[in-house]
Structures are given as structure tokens and as C-alpha cells.
PDB file of C-alpha atoms and ligand atoms in Angstrom:
ATOM      1  CA  UNK A   1       5.392 123.135 199.082  1.00 49.00           C
ATOM      2  CA  UNK A   2       8.968 122.120 200.161  1.00 53.00           C
ATOM      3  CA  UNK A   3      11.505 124.294 198.696  1.00 61.00           C
ATOM      4  CA  UNK A   4      14.061 121.535 198.350  1.00 73.00           C
ATOM      5  CA  UNK A   5      14.231 117.913 198.832  1.00 83.00           C
ATOM      6  CA  UNK A   6      16.786 115.755 200.260  1.00 87.00           C
ATOM      7  CA  UNK A   7      17.683 112.720 198.087  1.00 86.00           C
ATOM      8  CA  UNK A   8      18.349 110.251 200.721  1.00 92.00           C
ATOM      9  CA  UNK A   9      14.746 109.989 201.782  1.00 96.00           C
ATOM     10  CA  UNK A  10      12.941 106.740 201.816  1.00 96.00           C
ATOM     11  CA  UNK A  11       9.415 106.507 199.974  1.00 95.00           C
ATOM     12  CA  UNK A  12       7.617 106.456 203.256  1.00 96.00           C
ATOM     13  CA  UNK A  13       9.415 109.642 204.495  1.00 97.00           C
ATOM     14  CA  UNK A  14       8.664 111.542 200.899  1.00 96.00           C
ATOM     15  CA  UNK A  15       4.929 110.537 201.257  1.00 96.00           C
ATOM     16  CA  UNK A  16       4.553 112.001 204.859  1.00 97.00           C
ATOM     17  CA  UNK A  17       6.871 115.210 204.280  1.00 97.00           C
ATOM     18  CA  UNK A  18       5.598 116.176 200.959  1.00 96.00           C
ATOM     19  CA  UNK A  19       2.198 114.527 200.634  1.00 96.00           C
ATOM     20  CA  UNK A  20       1.127 115.193 204.087  1.00 95.00           C
ATOM     21  CA  UNK A  21       0.963 111.637 205.204  1.00 95.00           C
ATOM     22  CA  UNK A  22       0.674 110.053 208.487  1.00 96.00           C
ATOM     23  CA  UNK A  23       2.738 107.147 209.696  1.00 97.00           C
ATOM     24  CA  UNK A  24       0.999 104.399 211.523  1.00 97.00           C
ATOM     25  CA  UNK A  25       0.759 104.865 215.383  1.00 96.00           C
ATOM     26  CA  UNK A  26       3.540 103.145 217.433  1.00 96.00           C
ATOM     27  CA  UNK A  27       5.467 102.338 214.264  1.00 96.00           C
ATOM     28  CA  UNK A  28       7.977 105.240 214.267  1.00 97.00           C
ATOM     29  CA  UNK A  29      11.543 104.971 215.556  1.00 97.00           C
ATOM     30  CA  UNK A  30      11.347 107.762 217.888  1.00 98.00           C
ATOM     31  CA  UNK A  31       8.131 107.109 219.675  1.00 97.00           C
ATOM     32  CA  UNK A  32       9.824 105.634 222.628  1.00 95.00           C
ATOM     33  CA  UNK A  33      13.139 107.366 222.323  1.00 97.00           C
ATOM     34  CA  UNK A  34      14.346 108.841 225.443  1.00 95.00           C
ATOM     35  CA  UNK A  35      17.963 109.793 224.734  1.00 97.00           C
ATOM     36  CA  UNK A  36      19.076 113.505 225.501  1.00 98.00           C
ATOM     37  CA  UNK A  37      19.586 115.533 222.276  1.00 98.00           C
ATOM     38  CA  UNK A  38      18.042 117.468 219.458  1.00 98.00           C
ATOM     39  CA  UNK A  39      15.401 116.394 216.913  1.00 98.00           C
ATOM     40  CA  UNK A  40      15.956 118.020 213.445  1.00 98.00           C
ATOM     41  CA  UNK A  41      14.072 117.903 210.013  1.00 98.00           C
ATOM     42  CA  UNK A  42      15.090 114.818 208.300  1.00 97.00           C
ATOM     43  CA  UNK A  43      14.861 116.877 205.041  1.00 97.00           C
ATOM     44  CA  UNK A  44      16.738 119.974 205.607  1.00 96.00           C
ATOM     45  CA  UNK A  45      18.590 119.381 208.854  1.00 96.00           C
ATOM     46  CA  UNK A  46      16.950 122.547 210.937  1.00 97.00           C
ATOM     47  CA  UNK A  47      16.821 122.233 214.589  1.00 98.00           C
ATOM     48  CA  UNK A  48      13.099 121.479 215.593  1.00 98.00           C
ATOM     49  CA  UNK A  49      12.478 120.259 219.003  1.00 98.00           C
ATOM     50  CA  UNK A  50      14.755 119.298 222.089  1.00 98.00           C
ATOM     51  CA  UNK A  51      14.476 116.039 223.788  1.00 98.00           C
ATOM     52  CA  UNK A  52      13.816 118.209 227.044  1.00 98.00           C
ATOM     53  CA  UNK A  53      10.199 118.989 225.637  1.00 98.00           C
ATOM     54  CA  UNK A  54       9.475 115.293 224.488  1.00 98.00           C
ATOM     55  CA  UNK A  55       6.918 113.516 226.657  1.00 97.00           C
ATOM     56  CA  UNK A  56       5.073 110.107 226.552  1.00 95.00           C
ATOM     57  CA  UNK A  57       1.331 110.845 225.426  1.00 94.00           C
ATOM     58  CA  UNK A  58      -1.452 108.571 226.757  1.00 91.00           C
ATOM     59  CA  UNK A  59      -4.044 110.674 225.098  1.00 91.00           C
ATOM     60  CA  UNK A  60      -6.397 108.540 222.724  1.00 89.00           C
ATOM     61  CA  UNK A  61      -5.876 109.550 218.935  1.00 89.00           C
ATOM     62  CA  UNK A  62      -2.381 111.402 219.902  1.00 94.00           C
ATOM     63  CA  UNK A  63      -0.364 108.736 221.765  1.00 95.00           C
ATOM     64  CA  UNK A  64       1.754 106.587 219.298  1.00 97.00           C
ATOM     65  CA  UNK A  65       3.674 109.516 217.932  1.00 98.00           C
ATOM     66  CA  UNK A  66       6.595 111.396 219.246  1.00 98.00           C
ATOM     67  CA  UNK A  67       5.075 114.099 221.353  1.00 98.00           C
ATOM     68  CA  UNK A  68       6.661 117.565 222.328  1.00 98.00           C
ATOM     69  CA  UNK A  69       5.401 120.486 224.322  1.00 98.00           C
ATOM     70  CA  UNK A  70       7.391 123.245 222.588  1.00 97.00           C
ATOM     71  CA  UNK A  71       9.407 123.938 219.714  1.00 98.00           C
ATOM     72  CA  UNK A  72      13.526 124.305 220.289  1.00 98.00           C
ATOM     73  CA  UNK A  73      13.024 127.966 218.898  1.00 96.00           C
ATOM     74  CA  UNK A  74      10.228 130.107 218.230  1.00 94.00           C
ATOM     75  CA  UNK A  75      10.695 130.337 214.374  1.00 96.00           C
ATOM     76  CA  UNK A  76      11.511 126.465 213.893  1.00 98.00           C
ATOM     77  CA  UNK A  77       8.156 125.629 212.499  1.00 98.00           C
ATOM     78  CA  UNK A  78       5.261 127.266 210.553  1.00 98.00           C
ATOM     79  CA  UNK A  79       1.669 126.716 211.541  1.00 98.00           C
ATOM     80  CA  UNK A  80      -1.110 126.153 208.817  1.00 97.00           C
ATOM     81  CA  UNK A  81      -4.907 125.881 209.157  1.00 96.00           C
ATOM     82  CA  UNK A  82      -5.969 122.259 207.914  1.00 94.00           C
ATOM     83  CA  UNK A  83      -9.570 121.220 207.486  1.00 92.00           C
ATOM     84  CA  UNK A  84      -8.560 118.202 205.294  1.00 85.00           C
ATOM     85  CA  UNK A  85     -10.337 115.620 207.326  1.00 81.00           C
ATOM     86  CA  UNK A  86     -13.436 117.807 207.872  1.00 88.00           C
ATOM     87  CA  UNK A  87     -12.224 119.040 211.261  1.00 88.00           C
ATOM     88  CA  UNK A  88     -10.160 121.803 211.831  1.00 92.00           C
ATOM     89  CA  UNK A  89      -6.502 121.017 212.875  1.00 94.00           C
ATOM     90  CA  UNK A  90      -3.339 122.826 212.789  1.00 97.00           C
ATOM     91  CA  UNK A  91      -0.543 121.557 210.558  1.00 97.00           C
ATOM     92  CA  UNK A  92       3.129 121.764 211.569  1.00 98.00           C
ATOM     93  CA  UNK A  93       5.546 122.498 208.868  1.00 98.00           C
ATOM     94  CA  UNK A  94       9.304 122.926 208.796  1.00 98.00           C
ATOM     95  CA  UNK A  95       9.978 126.729 208.725  1.00 97.00           C
ATOM     96  CA  UNK A  96      13.047 126.135 206.922  1.00 96.00           C
ATOM     97  CA  UNK A  97      12.032 124.037 203.958  1.00 96.00           C
ATOM     98  CA  UNK A  98       8.421 123.798 204.197  1.00 96.00           C
ATOM     99  CA  UNK A  99       8.145 119.942 204.628  1.00 97.00           C
ATOM    100  CA  UNK A 100       4.938 118.547 206.657  1.00 98.00           C
ATOM    101  CA  UNK A 101       5.788 117.086 209.901  1.00 98.00           C
ATOM    102  CA  UNK A 102       2.629 116.621 211.898  1.00 98.00           C
ATOM    103  CA  UNK A 103      -0.063 118.511 213.719  1.00 97.00           C
ATOM    104  CA  UNK A 104      -0.378 120.686 216.865  1.00 97.00           C
ATOM    105  CA  UNK A 105      -3.076 120.268 219.593  1.00 96.00           C
ATOM    106  CA  UNK A 106      -3.785 122.677 221.954  1.00 95.00           C
ATOM    107  CA  UNK A 107      -6.000 122.516 225.178  1.00 94.00           C
ATOM    108  CA  UNK A 108      -5.086 118.766 225.536  1.00 92.00           C
ATOM    109  CA  UNK A 109      -4.984 117.074 228.924  1.00 92.00           C
ATOM    110  CA  UNK A 110      -1.866 114.805 228.364  1.00 93.00           C
ATOM    111  CA  UNK A 111       0.633 117.629 229.261  1.00 94.00           C
ATOM    112  CA  UNK A 112       0.647 120.520 231.737  1.00 94.00           C
ATOM    113  CA  UNK A 113       0.960 123.150 229.237  1.00 95.00           C
ATOM    114  CA  UNK A 114      -2.084 121.888 227.081  1.00 96.00           C
ATOM    115  CA  UNK A 115       0.361 121.895 224.208  1.00 97.00           C
ATOM    116  CA  UNK A 116       0.954 118.857 222.149  1.00 97.00           C
ATOM    117  CA  UNK A 117       3.119 118.711 218.957  1.00 98.00           C
ATOM    118  CA  UNK A 118       2.191 115.292 217.429  1.00 98.00           C
ATOM    119  CA  UNK A 119       5.049 114.729 214.827  1.00 98.00           C
ATOM    120  CA  UNK A 120       5.919 111.762 212.541  1.00 98.00           C
ATOM    121  CA  UNK A 121       9.142 109.936 213.458  1.00 98.00           C
ATOM    122  CA  UNK A 122       9.760 109.547 209.705  1.00 98.00           C
ATOM    123  CA  UNK A 123       9.964 113.460 209.504  1.00 98.00           C
ATOM    124  CA  UNK A 124      12.768 113.648 212.183  1.00 98.00           C
ATOM    125  CA  UNK A 125      16.520 113.273 212.408  1.00 98.00           C
ATOM    126  CA  UNK A 126      18.353 113.027 215.865  1.00 98.00           C
ATOM    127  CA  UNK A 127      21.492 114.535 216.945  1.00 98.00           C
ATOM    128  CA  UNK A 128      22.425 113.399 220.517  1.00 98.00           C
ATOM    129  CA  UNK A 129      24.104 115.592 223.029  1.00 95.00           C
ATOM    130  CA  UNK A 130      27.939 115.201 223.186  1.00 85.00           C
TER     131      UNK A 130
HETATM  132 ZN1  LIG B 201      13.211 121.034 206.962  1.00 61.26          ZN
END
């Protein structure tokens, strides 16, 4: 459970961050977003993913959300086993505030590293490089 809640969040953001919702594919503002900078947790502002690790996914079921191959720093996120849909997935949470961000998939073909952080746009903020 999140330790703190930012009061400026929309209802959709709260549903995703705190009730583990998922935004509709291709609906988020950061899906086709290619500016250089740092993606942050929209709830607490913690740095999560650098734009340099963002890639465009064409993998069925994973395309349509912002995709990252690695976290900005090793302790940026917390990973948790998730069997909520009857299949095993790995949930990605903000390490700092505990908010739900998305899921981690490994061994996928859409990035050379095989690592795919599938993150909801609604959970992210963005700080452009100066
Ligand atoms: Zn956070």
C-alpha cells in the first residue's frame, strides 16, 4: 500500500496507482513520447526511468504502453509476484512510495535485452533534460 498520496492526481491515476488498474493501450500520453529526459513517479516524484532506456514495442499484448529496458537506478522500483489474472506476472511498484506502476516482462523478443518494463503513462511524470 502506498505510504502517501499526492492530492493532485486524477481519478484514473488513483485507480491505476492505488487499485492496480491498467490504462487502455495506446491511450497514454507517453506511449509515443520521444523527448530526452527522466520519467518520474507521478505520485511522489521519484526518478524511475531515463528516456534513453525507452523503446517502441511491437510485441502483441505489450505494445501500447510506455516500454523501458531498464530502471534509472537499481533501487527505483520494487518487484512483486502477481497472480491476479491467473497467470504469473511481476508487478512493478515505485520503491519510494509503493504506488503501482505496471509490470515487468522478461525473455521477450521486442528488445535485445529481453527486459520489458510495461508502465502506465498515468503513473508517470516527465522532466525534460535542460
Ligand atoms: Zn512514487
